[in-house]
Amino acid sequence: MTTRTSDTGQPGLPQARLLVVVAVEPEAEAVLRGLGDDARPPSVPLPGGVLHRARRAGTGIDVLAAGVGPAAAAAGAATALALHRYDLVVPAGIAGGFAPYAPVGSVVVADAIVAADLGAETPEGFADVTALGFGTVRHTPPPAAVLATAGALRAAGLAVATGAVLTVSTVTGSAGRAAELAARHPGAAAEAMEGFGVAEAAARHGLPALEVRTVSNAVGPRDRSAWRIGEALAALAGAFAALPYPELLKEVPRG
Ligand SMILES: O=C(O)c1cccc(C(=O)CC[C@H]2O[C@@H](n3cnc4c(=O)[nH]cnc43)[C@H](O)[C@@H]2O)c1
C-alpha cells in the first residue's frame, strides 16, 4: 500500500506543487539548471524513475526522469502522483518541430496534447481510438496557463510557438509520414514521445497537464547529423528559467 503525502517528507523542503516529467537525465539536468536550484536535496529513486526535488520562490518543483515513450512516461508519472500531491503536471523535454512553426532551438507550449498513432488502420485510412469508440486521444491544457507560459517565455526573448504536440511511439523518419501527420493535425507544432502518457496519468488524478518542448530536430526525413540536442537542452534550461512559476498556478483550475 502506498501513502500519498502532502509534503515532501524532507525537512526544510517546501511542498512540491508542480511535477515536471522528462524522459532522460540530461533533460532533467537542463530543467533543474533552468530552475536555478543548485543546493537541492538528494534525488529519490522511484519504481517509475528518478525524482529530483527543486524549489522556487518558497514552493517545490519535482522533476521526474521516467524513461522514453508514452508507456514509461505514464508509469513514472502515475507512481509520483500516487505518492505526492501536485497541482499541475508538466511533460517536458526535447522534440521534433513541424515546419514552419517550430524551428530547431525554439520552444513549443502545447495547446493540445494528442496521441497521434493510437488507433487502427482502416480501408478509409487511420482511425483514432476515439473514432473506434474507446477513450480519448487528446488532452487540452488550461488555455490561460498556455497563454501565461507562452507570454512569459516570449517576454524572456525565447522563440515560442503554441500548437498541438503530438505523442508518437515511432519517431517520424520520412517526408511522407511528416506530411501525413501534418495533414491529420493541421497546425501541429511538434512531436515527441511522452506527453500523452503523462497527461493520461495526470487526468486520472484529476490534474491538468501543460506540455513544454524545445526543438532538437525537424520532423521529416531522418538525418542524425542535423540533430541539435545541445541547443535544445540549452533552450529547455532557458524555458524553465523563464517559467512563470508559481504565478502559473493561478491559471490552473483547482479540483
Ligand atoms: O533515430 C532517430 O532518427 C531519432 C530521431 C529523433 C529522435 C530520436 C530519439 O530517439 C529521441 C527520442 C526522445 O527525444 C524526444 N524526441 C526528440 N525528437 C523527436 C522527434 O522528432 N520525434 C519524436 N520524439 C522526439 C522524444 O520525446 C524522446 O524522449 C531518434
PDB file of C-alpha atoms and ligand atoms in Angstrom:
ATOM      1  CA  MET A   1       0.000   0.000   0.000  1.00  0.00           C
ATOM      2  CA  THR A   2       1.305   3.484  -0.809  1.00  0.00           C
ATOM      3  CA  THR A   3       0.722   6.569   1.288  1.00  0.00           C
ATOM      4  CA  ARG A   4       0.214   9.804  -0.589  1.00  0.00           C
ATOM      5  CA  THR A   5       1.874  12.669   1.229  1.00  0.00           C
ATOM      6  CA  SER A   6       1.044  16.343   1.062  1.00  0.00           C
ATOM      7  CA  ASP A   7       4.618  17.287   1.905  1.00  0.00           C
ATOM      8  CA  THR A   8       7.999  16.299   0.610  1.00  0.00           C
ATOM      9  CA  GLY A   9       8.969  14.103   3.542  1.00  0.00           C
ATOM     10  CA  GLN A  10      12.283  16.009   3.638  1.00  0.00           C
ATOM     11  CA  PRO A  11      12.854  18.580   6.393  1.00  0.00           C
ATOM     12  CA  GLY A  12      13.157  22.146   5.156  1.00  0.00           C
ATOM     13  CA  LEU A  13      11.826  21.406   1.662  1.00  0.00           C
ATOM     14  CA  PRO A  14       8.501  23.016   0.731  1.00  0.00           C
ATOM     15  CA  GLN A  15       5.612  21.033  -0.672  1.00  0.00           C
ATOM     16  CA  ALA A  16       6.048  20.403  -4.388  1.00  0.00           C
ATOM     17  CA  ARG A  17       3.052  21.597  -6.384  1.00  0.00           C
ATOM     18  CA  LEU A  18       4.493  21.111  -9.859  1.00  0.00           C
ATOM     19  CA  LEU A  19       5.592  17.761 -11.277  1.00  0.00           C
ATOM     20  CA  VAL A  20       7.791  18.020 -14.373  1.00  0.00           C
ATOM     21  CA  VAL A  21       8.167  14.700 -16.237  1.00  0.00           C
ATOM     22  CA  VAL A  22      11.032  14.278 -18.698  1.00  0.00           C
ATOM     23  CA  ALA A  23      12.358  11.166 -20.408  1.00  0.00           C
ATOM     24  CA  VAL A  24      16.075  11.152 -19.647  1.00  0.00           C
ATOM     25  CA  GLU A  25      18.568  12.562 -17.164  1.00  0.00           C
ATOM     26  CA  PRO A  26      20.120  15.208 -19.480  1.00  0.00           C
ATOM     27  CA  GLU A  27      16.629  16.705 -19.824  1.00  0.00           C
ATOM     28  CA  ALA A  28      16.147  16.615 -16.027  1.00  0.00           C
ATOM     29  CA  GLU A  29      19.510  18.347 -15.574  1.00  0.00           C
ATOM     30  CA  ALA A  30      18.550  21.060 -18.089  1.00  0.00           C
ATOM     31  CA  VAL A  31      15.239  21.695 -16.321  1.00  0.00           C
ATOM     32  CA  LEU A  32      16.941  21.837 -12.906  1.00  0.00           C
ATOM     33  CA  ARG A  33      19.642  24.132 -14.275  1.00  0.00           C
ATOM     34  CA  GLY A  34      16.913  26.438 -15.572  1.00  0.00           C
ATOM     35  CA  LEU A  35      15.161  26.421 -12.224  1.00  0.00           C
ATOM     36  CA  GLY A  36      18.462  27.540 -10.752  1.00  0.00           C
ATOM     37  CA  ASP A  37      18.312  25.372  -7.682  1.00  0.00           C
ATOM     38  CA  ASP A  38      21.840  24.092  -7.153  1.00  0.00           C
ATOM     39  CA  ALA A  39      21.620  23.267  -3.457  1.00  0.00           C
ATOM     40  CA  ARG A  40      18.971  20.624  -3.786  1.00  0.00           C
ATOM     41  CA  PRO A  41      18.341  17.599  -1.604  1.00  0.00           C
ATOM     42  CA  PRO A  42      19.223  14.083  -2.748  1.00  0.00           C
ATOM     43  CA  SER A  43      17.145  12.624  -5.567  1.00  0.00           C
ATOM     44  CA  VAL A  44      14.700   9.850  -4.754  1.00  0.00           C
ATOM     45  CA  PRO A  45      14.661   6.592  -6.742  1.00  0.00           C
ATOM     46  CA  LEU A  46      11.081   5.550  -7.526  1.00  0.00           C
ATOM     47  CA  PRO A  47       9.829   2.395  -9.264  1.00  0.00           C
ATOM     48  CA  GLY A  48       8.934   4.690 -12.161  1.00  0.00           C
ATOM     49  CA  GLY A  49      12.179   6.695 -12.436  1.00  0.00           C
ATOM     50  CA  VAL A  50      14.307   9.146 -10.503  1.00  0.00           C
ATOM     51  CA  LEU A  51      12.601  12.057  -8.723  1.00  0.00           C
ATOM     52  CA  HIS A  52      14.705  15.212  -8.377  1.00  0.00           C
ATOM     53  CA  ARG A  53      13.497  17.784  -5.887  1.00  0.00           C
ATOM     54  CA  ALA A  54      13.922  21.504  -6.512  1.00  0.00           C
ATOM     55  CA  ARG A  55      12.345  24.647  -5.188  1.00  0.00           C
ATOM     56  CA  ARG A  56      11.451  28.090  -6.390  1.00  0.00           C
ATOM     57  CA  ALA A  57      10.067  31.090  -4.558  1.00  0.00           C
ATOM     58  CA  GLY A  58       9.075  29.104  -1.496  1.00  0.00           C
ATOM     59  CA  THR A  59       7.345  26.323  -3.401  1.00  0.00           C
ATOM     60  CA  GLY A  60       8.597  22.969  -4.558  1.00  0.00           C
ATOM     61  CA  ILE A  61       9.061  21.528  -8.014  1.00  0.00           C
ATOM     62  CA  ASP A  62       9.704  17.840  -8.577  1.00  0.00           C
ATOM     63  CA  VAL A  63      11.407  16.700 -11.778  1.00  0.00           C
ATOM     64  CA  LEU A  64      10.983  13.055 -12.723  1.00  0.00           C
ATOM     65  CA  ALA A  65      13.104  11.292 -15.361  1.00  0.00           C
ATOM     66  CA  ALA A  66      10.719   8.470 -16.276  1.00  0.00           C
ATOM     67  CA  GLY A  67      12.142   6.974 -19.469  1.00  0.00           C
ATOM     68  CA  VAL A  68      11.455   7.240 -23.198  1.00  0.00           C
ATOM     69  CA  GLY A  69       7.999   6.660 -24.685  1.00  0.00           C
ATOM     70  CA  PRO A  70       4.386   7.039 -23.582  1.00  0.00           C
ATOM     71  CA  ALA A  71       4.216   3.857 -21.509  1.00  0.00           C
ATOM     72  CA  ALA A  72       7.305   4.605 -19.398  1.00  0.00           C
ATOM     73  CA  ALA A  73       6.154   8.202 -19.012  1.00  0.00           C
ATOM     74  CA  ALA A  74       2.657   7.192 -17.890  1.00  0.00           C
ATOM     75  CA  ALA A  75       4.004   4.605 -15.443  1.00  0.00           C
ATOM     76  CA  GLY A  76       6.512   7.036 -13.949  1.00  0.00           C
ATOM     77  CA  ALA A  77       4.047   9.900 -13.668  1.00  0.00           C
ATOM     78  CA  ALA A  78       1.416   7.637 -12.110  1.00  0.00           C
ATOM     79  CA  THR A  79       3.921   6.468  -9.480  1.00  0.00           C
ATOM     80  CA  ALA A  80       4.879  10.023  -8.489  1.00  0.00           C
ATOM     81  CA  LEU A  81       1.249  11.147  -8.486  1.00  0.00           C
ATOM     82  CA  ALA A  82       0.262   8.278  -6.214  1.00  0.00           C
ATOM     83  CA  LEU A  83       2.960   9.255  -3.712  1.00  0.00           C
ATOM     84  CA  HIS A  84       2.755  13.057  -3.643  1.00  0.00           C
ATOM     85  CA  ARG A  85       0.190  15.787  -4.088  1.00  0.00           C
ATOM     86  CA  TYR A  86       0.615  18.193  -7.033  1.00  0.00           C
ATOM     87  CA  ASP A  87      -1.461  20.892  -8.711  1.00  0.00           C
ATOM     88  CA  LEU A  88      -0.053  20.741 -12.245  1.00  0.00           C
ATOM     89  CA  VAL A  89       1.904  18.188 -14.286  1.00  0.00           C
ATOM     90  CA  VAL A  90       4.333  19.323 -16.992  1.00  0.00           C
ATOM     91  CA  PRO A  91       5.597  16.827 -19.573  1.00  0.00           C
ATOM     92  CA  ALA A  92       8.789  18.385 -20.947  1.00  0.00           C
ATOM     93  CA  GLY A  93      11.899  17.691 -22.981  1.00  0.00           C
ATOM     94  CA  ILE A  94      13.251  17.826 -26.487  1.00  0.00           C
ATOM     95  CA  ALA A  95      11.100  17.246 -29.567  1.00  0.00           C
ATOM     96  CA  GLY A  96      10.875  17.254 -33.322  1.00  0.00           C
ATOM     97  CA  GLY A  97       9.441  20.504 -34.708  1.00  0.00           C
ATOM     98  CA  PHE A  98       6.995  20.831 -37.605  1.00  0.00           C
ATOM     99  CA  ALA A  99       7.991  23.396 -40.228  1.00  0.00           C
ATOM    100  CA  PRO A 100       7.320  26.262 -40.423  1.00  0.00           C
ATOM    101  CA  TYR A 101       6.001  26.632 -36.877  1.00  0.00           C
ATOM    102  CA  ALA A 102       8.796  25.300 -34.673  1.00  0.00           C
ATOM    103  CA  PRO A 103      12.398  25.594 -35.897  1.00  0.00           C
ATOM    104  CA  VAL A 104      15.341  23.980 -34.125  1.00  0.00           C
ATOM    105  CA  GLY A 105      16.081  25.763 -30.846  1.00  0.00           C
ATOM    106  CA  SER A 106      12.565  27.122 -30.413  1.00  0.00           C
ATOM    107  CA  VAL A 107      10.142  26.360 -27.584  1.00  0.00           C
ATOM    108  CA  VAL A 108       6.697  24.835 -28.026  1.00  0.00           C
ATOM    109  CA  VAL A 109       3.959  25.265 -25.436  1.00  0.00           C
ATOM    110  CA  ALA A 110       1.252  22.734 -26.254  1.00  0.00           C
ATOM    111  CA  ASP A 111      -2.333  23.909 -26.585  1.00  0.00           C
ATOM    112  CA  ALA A 112      -3.277  20.260 -27.152  1.00  0.00           C
ATOM    113  CA  ILE A 113      -1.562  17.002 -26.231  1.00  0.00           C
ATOM    114  CA  VAL A 114      -2.538  14.429 -28.840  1.00  0.00           C
ATOM    115  CA  ALA A 115      -1.920  10.681 -29.177  1.00  0.00           C
ATOM    116  CA  ALA A 116      -1.193  10.696 -32.896  1.00  0.00           C
ATOM    117  CA  ASP A 117      -0.729   6.988 -33.589  1.00  0.00           C
ATOM    118  CA  LEU A 118      -3.172   5.428 -31.132  1.00  0.00           C
ATOM    119  CA  GLY A 119      -5.757   3.784 -33.346  1.00  0.00           C
ATOM    120  CA  ALA A 120      -6.234   1.446 -36.282  1.00  0.00           C
ATOM    121  CA  GLU A 121      -5.543   1.419 -39.984  1.00  0.00           C
ATOM    122  CA  THR A 122      -8.775   1.014 -41.927  1.00  0.00           C
ATOM    123  CA  PRO A 123      -9.506   0.888 -45.669  1.00  0.00           C
ATOM    124  CA  GLU A 124     -10.532   4.559 -45.311  1.00  0.00           C
ATOM    125  CA  GLY A 125      -7.293   5.488 -43.552  1.00  0.00           C
ATOM    126  CA  PHE A 126      -6.214   5.939 -39.933  1.00  0.00           C
ATOM    127  CA  ALA A 127      -8.974   5.865 -37.304  1.00  0.00           C
ATOM    128  CA  ASP A 128      -8.026   7.038 -33.807  1.00  0.00           C
ATOM    129  CA  VAL A 129      -9.287   5.238 -30.710  1.00  0.00           C
ATOM    130  CA  THR A 130     -11.967   7.849 -30.095  1.00  0.00           C
ATOM    131  CA  ALA A 131     -13.396   7.169 -33.552  1.00  0.00           C
ATOM    132  CA  LEU A 132     -13.200   3.467 -32.712  1.00  0.00           C
ATOM    133  CA  GLY A 133     -15.267   4.080 -29.597  1.00  0.00           C
ATOM    134  CA  PHE A 134     -12.584   3.873 -26.912  1.00  0.00           C
ATOM    135  CA  GLY A 135     -11.308   6.656 -24.666  1.00  0.00           C
ATOM    136  CA  THR A 136      -9.616   9.832 -25.769  1.00  0.00           C
ATOM    137  CA  VAL A 137      -6.669  10.846 -27.896  1.00  0.00           C
ATOM    138  CA  ARG A 138      -6.487  14.485 -26.755  1.00  0.00           C
ATOM    139  CA  HIS A 139      -5.902  16.422 -23.573  1.00  0.00           C
ATOM    140  CA  THR A 140      -6.329  20.187 -23.516  1.00  0.00           C
ATOM    141  CA  PRO A 141      -4.045  22.146 -21.186  1.00  0.00           C
ATOM    142  CA  PRO A 142      -5.723  25.060 -19.357  1.00  0.00           C
ATOM    143  CA  PRO A 143      -5.801  27.807 -22.032  1.00  0.00           C
ATOM    144  CA  ALA A 144      -4.937  30.573 -19.546  1.00  0.00           C
ATOM    145  CA  ALA A 145      -1.866  28.610 -18.408  1.00  0.00           C
ATOM    146  CA  VAL A 146      -0.760  28.154 -22.035  1.00  0.00           C
ATOM    147  CA  LEU A 147      -1.124  31.891 -22.688  1.00  0.00           C
ATOM    148  CA  ALA A 148       0.664  32.874 -19.472  1.00  0.00           C
ATOM    149  CA  THR A 149       3.540  30.494 -20.132  1.00  0.00           C
ATOM    150  CA  ALA A 150       3.982  31.389 -23.805  1.00  0.00           C
ATOM    151  CA  GLY A 151       3.782  35.095 -22.917  1.00  0.00           C
ATOM    152  CA  ALA A 152       6.402  34.857 -20.178  1.00  0.00           C
ATOM    153  CA  LEU A 153       8.774  32.864 -22.355  1.00  0.00           C
ATOM    154  CA  ARG A 154       8.401  35.346 -25.232  1.00  0.00           C
ATOM    155  CA  ALA A 155       8.978  38.216 -22.829  1.00  0.00           C
ATOM    156  CA  ALA A 156      12.239  36.494 -21.869  1.00  0.00           C
ATOM    157  CA  GLY A 157      13.298  36.615 -25.532  1.00  0.00           C
ATOM    158  CA  LEU A 158      12.652  32.982 -26.436  1.00  0.00           C
ATOM    159  CA  ALA A 159      11.157  31.946 -29.787  1.00  0.00           C
ATOM    160  CA  VAL A 160       7.869  30.323 -28.798  1.00  0.00           C
ATOM    161  CA  ALA A 161       5.168  28.543 -30.779  1.00  0.00           C
ATOM    162  CA  THR A 162       1.874  27.277 -29.429  1.00  0.00           C
ATOM    163  CA  GLY A 163       0.117  24.384 -31.117  1.00  0.00           C
ATOM    164  CA  ALA A 164      -0.593  20.705 -30.701  1.00  0.00           C
ATOM    165  CA  VAL A 165       2.255  18.496 -29.555  1.00  0.00           C
ATOM    166  CA  LEU A 166       1.757  15.022 -30.986  1.00  0.00           C
ATOM    167  CA  THR A 167       2.772  11.969 -28.960  1.00  0.00           C
ATOM    168  CA  VAL A 168       4.105   9.164 -31.150  1.00  0.00           C
ATOM    169  CA  SER A 169       5.600   5.761 -30.391  1.00  0.00           C
ATOM    170  CA  THR A 170       7.740   5.859 -33.523  1.00  0.00           C
ATOM    171  CA  VAL A 171       9.886   8.890 -34.358  1.00  0.00           C
ATOM    172  CA  THR A 172       8.954  10.205 -37.803  1.00  0.00           C
ATOM    173  CA  GLY A 173      11.711   9.488 -40.318  1.00  0.00           C
ATOM    174  CA  SER A 174      10.271  10.328 -43.734  1.00  0.00           C
ATOM    175  CA  ALA A 175       8.704  13.265 -45.558  1.00  0.00           C
ATOM    176  CA  GLY A 176       5.653  11.122 -46.293  1.00  0.00           C
ATOM    177  CA  ARG A 177       4.959  10.386 -42.645  1.00  0.00           C
ATOM    178  CA  ALA A 178       5.562  14.035 -41.683  1.00  0.00           C
ATOM    179  CA  ALA A 179       3.078  15.151 -44.353  1.00  0.00           C
ATOM    180  CA  GLU A 180       0.528  12.558 -43.216  1.00  0.00           C
ATOM    181  CA  LEU A 181       0.734  13.753 -39.583  1.00  0.00           C
ATOM    182  CA  ALA A 182       0.580  17.416 -40.609  1.00  0.00           C
ATOM    183  CA  ALA A 183      -2.489  16.724 -42.755  1.00  0.00           C
ATOM    184  CA  ARG A 184      -4.210  14.852 -39.938  1.00  0.00           C
ATOM    185  CA  HIS A 185      -3.271  17.517 -37.367  1.00  0.00           C
ATOM    186  CA  PRO A 186      -3.172  20.897 -39.137  1.00  0.00           C
ATOM    187  CA  GLY A 187      -1.072  23.401 -37.205  1.00  0.00           C
ATOM    188  CA  ALA A 188       0.648  20.757 -35.070  1.00  0.00           C
ATOM    189  CA  ALA A 189       3.857  22.320 -33.772  1.00  0.00           C
ATOM    190  CA  ALA A 190       5.908  19.350 -32.550  1.00  0.00           C
ATOM    191  CA  GLU A 191       6.089  15.635 -31.993  1.00  0.00           C
ATOM    192  CA  ALA A 192       7.603  13.816 -29.036  1.00  0.00           C
ATOM    193  CA  MET A 193       7.066  10.508 -27.312  1.00  0.00           C
ATOM    194  CA  GLU A 194       5.780  11.074 -23.772  1.00  0.00           C
ATOM    195  CA  GLY A 195       3.258  13.907 -23.398  1.00  0.00           C
ATOM    196  CA  PHE A 196       0.061  11.936 -23.863  1.00  0.00           C
ATOM    197  CA  GLY A 197       1.158   9.237 -21.407  1.00  0.00           C
ATOM    198  CA  VAL A 198       1.896  11.851 -18.766  1.00  0.00           C
ATOM    199  CA  ALA A 199      -1.378  13.691 -19.457  1.00  0.00           C
ATOM    200  CA  GLU A 200      -3.342  10.427 -19.120  1.00  0.00           C
ATOM    201  CA  ALA A 201      -1.786   9.763 -15.713  1.00  0.00           C
ATOM    202  CA  ALA A 202      -2.477  13.369 -14.654  1.00  0.00           C
ATOM    203  CA  ALA A 203      -6.106  13.211 -15.832  1.00  0.00           C
ATOM    204  CA  ARG A 204      -6.696  10.073 -13.778  1.00  0.00           C
ATOM    205  CA  HIS A 205      -5.616  12.073 -10.735  1.00  0.00           C
ATOM    206  CA  GLY A 206      -7.893  14.967 -11.725  1.00  0.00           C
ATOM    207  CA  LEU A 207      -4.932  17.167 -12.695  1.00  0.00           C
ATOM    208  CA  PRO A 208      -4.225  19.243 -15.801  1.00  0.00           C
ATOM    209  CA  ALA A 209      -1.086  18.844 -17.908  1.00  0.00           C
ATOM    210  CA  LEU A 210       0.896  21.584 -19.654  1.00  0.00           C
ATOM    211  CA  GLU A 211       3.496  20.305 -22.140  1.00  0.00           C
ATOM    212  CA  VAL A 212       6.662  22.331 -22.808  1.00  0.00           C
ATOM    213  CA  ARG A 213       9.095  21.156 -25.509  1.00  0.00           C
ATOM    214  CA  THR A 214      12.223  22.513 -27.140  1.00  0.00           C
ATOM    215  CA  VAL A 215      13.103  21.530 -30.670  1.00  0.00           C
ATOM    216  CA  SER A 216      16.187  19.419 -31.413  1.00  0.00           C
ATOM    217  CA  ASN A 217      15.328  18.370 -34.975  1.00  0.00           C
ATOM    218  CA  ALA A 218      12.803  18.879 -37.729  1.00  0.00           C
ATOM    219  CA  VAL A 219      10.016  16.328 -38.164  1.00  0.00           C
ATOM    220  CA  GLY A 220      10.838  14.751 -41.505  1.00  0.00           C
ATOM    221  CA  PRO A 221      13.408  12.581 -43.254  1.00  0.00           C
ATOM    222  CA  ARG A 222      15.832  11.006 -40.815  1.00  0.00           C
ATOM    223  CA  ASP A 223      19.115  12.925 -40.611  1.00  0.00           C
ATOM    224  CA  ARG A 224      21.084  12.258 -37.467  1.00  0.00           C
ATOM    225  CA  SER A 225      23.716  14.833 -38.424  1.00  0.00           C
ATOM    226  CA  ALA A 226      21.049  17.541 -38.203  1.00  0.00           C
ATOM    227  CA  TRP A 227      20.043  16.892 -34.577  1.00  0.00           C
ATOM    228  CA  ARG A 228      20.881  19.786 -32.283  1.00  0.00           C
ATOM    229  CA  ILE A 229      20.405  18.180 -28.901  1.00  0.00           C
ATOM    230  CA  GLY A 230      22.760  20.590 -27.087  1.00  0.00           C
ATOM    231  CA  GLU A 231      20.875  23.574 -28.492  1.00  0.00           C
ATOM    232  CA  ALA A 232      17.528  22.072 -27.488  1.00  0.00           C
ATOM    233  CA  LEU A 233      18.738  21.303 -23.950  1.00  0.00           C
ATOM    234  CA  ALA A 234      20.031  24.880 -23.601  1.00  0.00           C
ATOM    235  CA  ALA A 235      16.618  26.141 -24.757  1.00  0.00           C
ATOM    236  CA  LEU A 236      14.951  23.801 -22.246  1.00  0.00           C
ATOM    237  CA  ALA A 237      17.005  25.338 -19.433  1.00  0.00           C
ATOM    238  CA  GLY A 238      16.065  28.804 -20.739  1.00  0.00           C
ATOM    239  CA  ALA A 239      12.381  27.901 -20.844  1.00  0.00           C
ATOM    240  CA  PHE A 240      12.361  26.700 -17.237  1.00  0.00           C
ATOM    241  CA  ALA A 241      14.365  29.728 -16.117  1.00  0.00           C
ATOM    242  CA  ALA A 242      11.568  31.889 -17.556  1.00  0.00           C
ATOM    243  CA  LEU A 243       8.649  29.679 -16.472  1.00  0.00           C
ATOM    244  CA  PRO A 244       6.168  31.941 -14.661  1.00  0.00           C
ATOM    245  CA  TYR A 245       6.030  29.706 -11.586  1.00  0.00           C
ATOM    246  CA  PRO A 246       4.432  29.783  -9.046  1.00  0.00           C
ATOM    247  CA  GLU A 247       2.218  32.537 -10.603  1.00  0.00           C
ATOM    248  CA  LEU A 248       1.242  29.981 -13.269  1.00  0.00           C
ATOM    249  CA  LEU A 249      -0.737  28.003 -10.696  1.00  0.00           C
ATOM    250  CA  LYS A 250      -3.289  30.851 -10.577  1.00  0.00           C
ATOM    251  CA  GLU A 251      -4.213  29.931 -14.155  1.00  0.00           C
ATOM    252  CA  VAL A 252      -4.853  26.284 -13.278  1.00  0.00           C
ATOM    253  CA  PRO A 253      -8.344  25.166 -12.254  1.00  0.00           C
ATOM    254  CA  ARG A 254      -8.343  23.567  -8.799  1.00  0.00           C
ATOM    255  CA  GLY A 255     -10.281  20.346  -8.260  1.00  0.00           C
TER     256      GLY A 255
HETATM  257  O1  LIG B   1      16.851   7.707 -34.583  1.00  0.00           O
HETATM  258  C1  LIG B   1      16.290   8.719 -34.983  1.00  0.00           C
HETATM  259  O2  LIG B   1      16.163   9.012 -36.175  1.00  0.00           O
HETATM  260  C2  LIG B   1      15.754   9.680 -33.966  1.00  0.00           C
HETATM  261  C3  LIG B   1      15.377  10.968 -34.361  1.00  0.00           C
HETATM  262  C4  LIG B   1      14.919  11.881 -33.401  1.00  0.00           C
HETATM  263  C5  LIG B   1      14.835  11.475 -32.065  1.00  0.00           C
HETATM  264  C6  LIG B   1      15.201  10.194 -31.715  1.00  0.00           C
HETATM  265  C7  LIG B   1      15.105   9.722 -30.362  1.00  0.00           C
HETATM  266  O3  LIG B   1      15.249   8.555 -30.066  1.00  0.00           O
HETATM  267  C8  LIG B   1      14.834  10.731 -29.295  1.00  0.00           C
HETATM  268  C9  LIG B   1      13.636  10.335 -28.531  1.00  0.00           C
HETATM  269  C10 LIG B   1      13.437  11.252 -27.352  1.00  0.00           C
HETATM  270  O4  LIG B   1      13.523  12.623 -27.711  1.00  0.00           O
HETATM  271  C11 LIG B   1      12.231  13.156 -27.980  1.00  0.00           C
HETATM  272  N1  LIG B   1      12.267  13.496 -29.415  1.00  0.00           N
HETATM  273  C12 LIG B   1      13.183  14.295 -29.950  1.00  0.00           C
HETATM  274  N2  LIG B   1      12.972  14.471 -31.253  1.00  0.00           N
HETATM  275  C13 LIG B   1      11.875  13.746 -31.561  1.00  0.00           C
HETATM  276  C14 LIG B   1      11.182  13.545 -32.782  1.00  0.00           C
HETATM  277  O5  LIG B   1      11.494  14.071 -33.856  1.00  0.00           O
HETATM  278  N3  LIG B   1      10.106  12.728 -32.736  1.00  0.00           N
HETATM  279  C15 LIG B   1       9.704  12.142 -31.578  1.00  0.00           C
HETATM  280  N4  LIG B   1      10.362  12.322 -30.402  1.00  0.00           N
HETATM  281  C16 LIG B   1      11.433  13.118 -30.396  1.00  0.00           C
HETATM  282  C17 LIG B   1      11.247  12.094 -27.551  1.00  0.00           C
HETATM  283  O6  LIG B   1      10.238  12.646 -26.717  1.00  0.00           O
HETATM  284  C18 LIG B   1      12.073  11.056 -26.795  1.00  0.00           C
HETATM  285  O7  LIG B   1      12.124  11.337 -25.420  1.00  0.00           O
HETATM  286  C19 LIG B   1      15.669   9.281 -32.660  1.00  0.00           C
END
